[in-house]
Amino acid sequence: MPLATYKDLCIDARDAEAAARFWGTQLGLVPGPHRNGVWRLDDAAGHPQVWINPVPEPVTAKNRIHLDVNAETLRTALDAGAGVVDEQPRWTVLRDPDGQEFCVFVRDEPVTQRIYELAWDTGDSPEACHRIAGWWAEVLGGRPDHDDERGFSWVEDIEGAPFDSMVFGRVPEPKSVKNRVHIDVTTDDVDGLIAHGATLLRPRGHDGIDWHVLADPDCNEFCAFTPD
């Protein structure tokens, strides 16, 4: 039985309104202000799918979690203010106006799901990819798989997730700064997450927050909301 359920996605940005309008365009979601400078991106039914949180610090390092996006054309991102970083045979790496990397996969067929994958950097070995993919599969109840030849692992069939999979790829550099993209989960067993290998960074109630801030075994932050 999974320890948690996927809830939503959070993106940090210096200008939350500008980031919300940019990502609303890319993801086909409706941007709107929430409170305390936070913006939300809602689906057509009015349910929040992505939260844009204002932060004072600029981007100083490559983000270890980024979005892979389905699109009919690159023009949507470029016209909204993104810049090209690198071109690969199957995708193009861009930076959003805040300076964060994301990848666009241009599709020949009409796009109905804008977020393709959530891509995570991890340790520089197949074992590191296997380990963290297996950890998140147990947390969220998804199905892990591996491609050792190409050097990555993934988790698919995650209940409630608006993307196909979470993909874990090998990188040589260690984590150096707080991630600017993270996921939120719901759980009634924070202690179980900690026993499973999560680290409690800030408990609910600290600084007035209504959730627990934790980190996975690779030190990637995530937030856990409890039913009460």
C-alpha positions in Angstrom: 0.0 0.0 0.0 1.5 3.4 -0.9 2.5 5.8 1.8 1.2 8.9 0.0 -0.8 10.2 -2.9 0.3 12.7 -5.5 -1.3 16.1 -4.9 0.1 18.8 -7.1 3.3 20.5 -8.5 5.0 23.6 -7.2 7.4 25.9 -9.0 9.5 28.7 -7.4 10.0 31.9 -9.3 11.2 35.5 -8.5 8.2 36.9 -10.3 5.3 34.5 -9.5 2.8 36.3 -11.6 5.0 36.3 -14.7 5.9 32.7 -14.2 2.2 31.7 -13.7 1.2 33.4 -16.9 4.1 31.7 -18.8 3.4 28.3 -17.4 -0.3 28.7 -17.9 0.3 29.1 -21.6 2.6 26.1 -21.8 0.4 23.8 -19.8 -3.0 24.9 -20.9 -4.0 25.9 -17.4 -5.7 29.1 -16.1 -3.5 31.3 -13.9 -4.8 33.3 -11.0 -3.6 34.9 -7.8 -4.0 32.9 -4.5 -2.6 34.8 -1.5 0.7 36.1 -0.1 2.0 36.5 -3.6 1.4 32.8 -4.5 -0.3 32.1 -7.9 -2.1 29.0 -8.9 -2.8 27.3 -12.2 -6.2 25.6 -12.4 -7.6 23.1 -14.8 -10.9 23.7 -16.7 -12.9 22.5 -13.6 -11.2 25.1 -11.4 -9.0 22.6 -9.5 -5.4 23.8 -8.8 -2.8 21.7 -10.6 0.4 23.8 -10.2 1.3 26.4 -7.6 3.8 29.2 -8.3 5.6 30.3 -5.2 7.5 33.7 -5.0 11.1 33.4 -3.8 13.8 36.1 -3.5 16.8 34.2 -4.8 17.6 33.9 -8.5 18.4 30.7 -10.3 22.1 29.8 -9.6 22.4 26.2 -10.6 20.8 23.7 -13.0 17.5 22.5 -11.4 17.6 18.8 -10.4 13.8 18.5 -11.2 12.4 19.9 -14.4 9.3 19.5 -16.6 9.2 17.7 -20.0 6.4 19.3 -22.0 4.4 18.1 -25.0 3.7 20.8 -27.6 2.6 21.1 -31.2 5.3 23.7 -31.8 8.2 25.5 -30.1 6.7 28.8 -31.0 4.3 28.7 -28.0 7.3 28.7 -25.6 9.5 31.1 -27.6 6.8 33.7 -28.1 6.1 33.6 -24.3 9.7 34.4 -23.5 11.6 31.1 -23.3 15.1 30.8 -24.8 16.7 27.8 -26.4 19.6 26.2 -24.5 20.2 23.0 -26.5 18.6 21.0 -29.3 18.5 17.2 -29.2 17.0 14.8 -31.8 13.8 14.2 -29.8 13.5 17.3 -27.7 14.7 20.9 -27.2 16.0 22.2 -23.9 14.8 25.7 -23.1 14.8 28.2 -20.2 11.7 29.8 -18.9 11.7 33.6 -18.2 12.9 32.9 -14.6 15.9 31.0 -15.9 14.8 27.4 -15.2 15.3 24.6 -17.7 12.6 22.6 -19.2 12.3 20.3 -22.2 9.8 20.5 -25.1 8.9 17.5 -27.1 7.2 18.6 -30.4 4.5 16.1 -31.4 3.0 15.5 -34.8 -0.4 14.6 -33.3 -2.7 16.9 -31.4 -1.6 17.3 -27.8 -4.1 16.5 -25.1 -1.7 16.2 -22.1 0.8 19.0 -21.8 3.1 17.6 -19.1 4.9 14.6 -20.5 7.2 13.7 -17.7 8.7 15.0 -14.5 12.5 14.6 -14.9 14.8 14.2 -11.8 18.6 14.2 -11.7 20.2 11.6 -9.5 23.5 9.9 -8.7 25.9 8.9 -11.5 25.2 5.2 -11.6 22.4 2.8 -12.6 22.1 1.7 -9.0 21.4 5.3 -7.9 18.6 5.6 -10.5 17.1 2.2 -9.5 17.2 3.1 -5.8 15.4 6.4 -6.0 12.9 5.2 -8.6 12.1 2.3 -6.3 11.8 4.6 -3.3 9.2 6.9 -5.0 7.4 3.9 -6.5 6.8 2.6 -2.9 5.8 6.1 -1.7 3.3 6.8 -4.5 2.3 3.3 -5.5 3.6 3.6 -9.1 5.4 1.0 -11.1 9.2 1.3 -11.4 11.2 0.3 -14.5 14.8 0.7 -15.7 16.8 1.1 -18.9 20.4 0.4 -17.9 21.7 0.8 -21.5 20.6 4.4 -21.6 21.2 5.0 -17.9 17.8 6.0 -16.5 14.9 4.7 -14.4 11.3 5.7 -14.2 8.1 5.3 -12.3 4.8 5.2 -14.1 1.1 4.6 -13.3 1.2 7.1 -10.5 -2.4 7.7 -9.3 -3.5 11.3 -9.8 -0.4 12.5 -11.6 -1.0 14.7 -14.6 2.0 13.2 -16.4 3.1 9.8 -17.8 6.0 9.2 -15.4 8.7 10.5 -13.1 12.1 9.8 -14.9 15.4 9.6 -13.0 18.6 10.3 -15.0 22.2 10.1 -14.1 24.3 13.3 -13.5 27.8 13.6 -12.1 27.3 16.7 -10.0 25.7 16.6 -6.5 22.8 18.6 -5.3 23.9 22.1 -4.3 20.9 24.3 -3.8 17.2 24.0 -2.9 15.1 22.7 -5.8 12.9 25.2 -7.5 10.4 22.5 -8.6 8.9 20.0 -6.2 5.8 17.9 -5.7 3.2 17.9 -2.9 1.7 14.7 -1.6 -1.1 13.9 0.8 -0.5 11.3 3.5 -1.9 10.2 6.9 1.5 8.7 7.8 4.3 11.2 8.0 6.1 9.0 10.4 5.9 6.2 7.9 7.5 8.4 5.3 10.3 9.2 7.7 10.8 5.5 8.6 10.9 4.8 4.9 13.9 7.1 4.4 12.5 10.6 4.1 14.1 13.4 6.2 11.8 15.9 8.0 13.1 19.4 7.2 10.3 21.5 8.7 7.3 20.2 10.6 3.8 21.4 10.2 3.2 24.6 12.3 6.9 25.7 11.9 6.8 29.3 10.7 3.0 29.0 10.4 3.0 26.4 7.6 0.1 24.0 7.2 2.2 21.1 5.8 5.4 19.1 6.5 8.5 19.8 4.4 10.5 16.6 3.8 13.3 15.4 1.6 13.7 12.1 -0.2 16.9 10.1 0.1 18.5 12.2 -2.7 17.7 15.4 -0.7 14.9 16.5 -3.0 12.4 18.5 -1.1 8.7 17.7 -1.2 5.7 18.7 0.9 3.3 16.4 2.7 -0.2 17.5 3.6 -2.2 15.5 6.2 -6.0 15.1 6.2 -6.4 17.1 9.4 
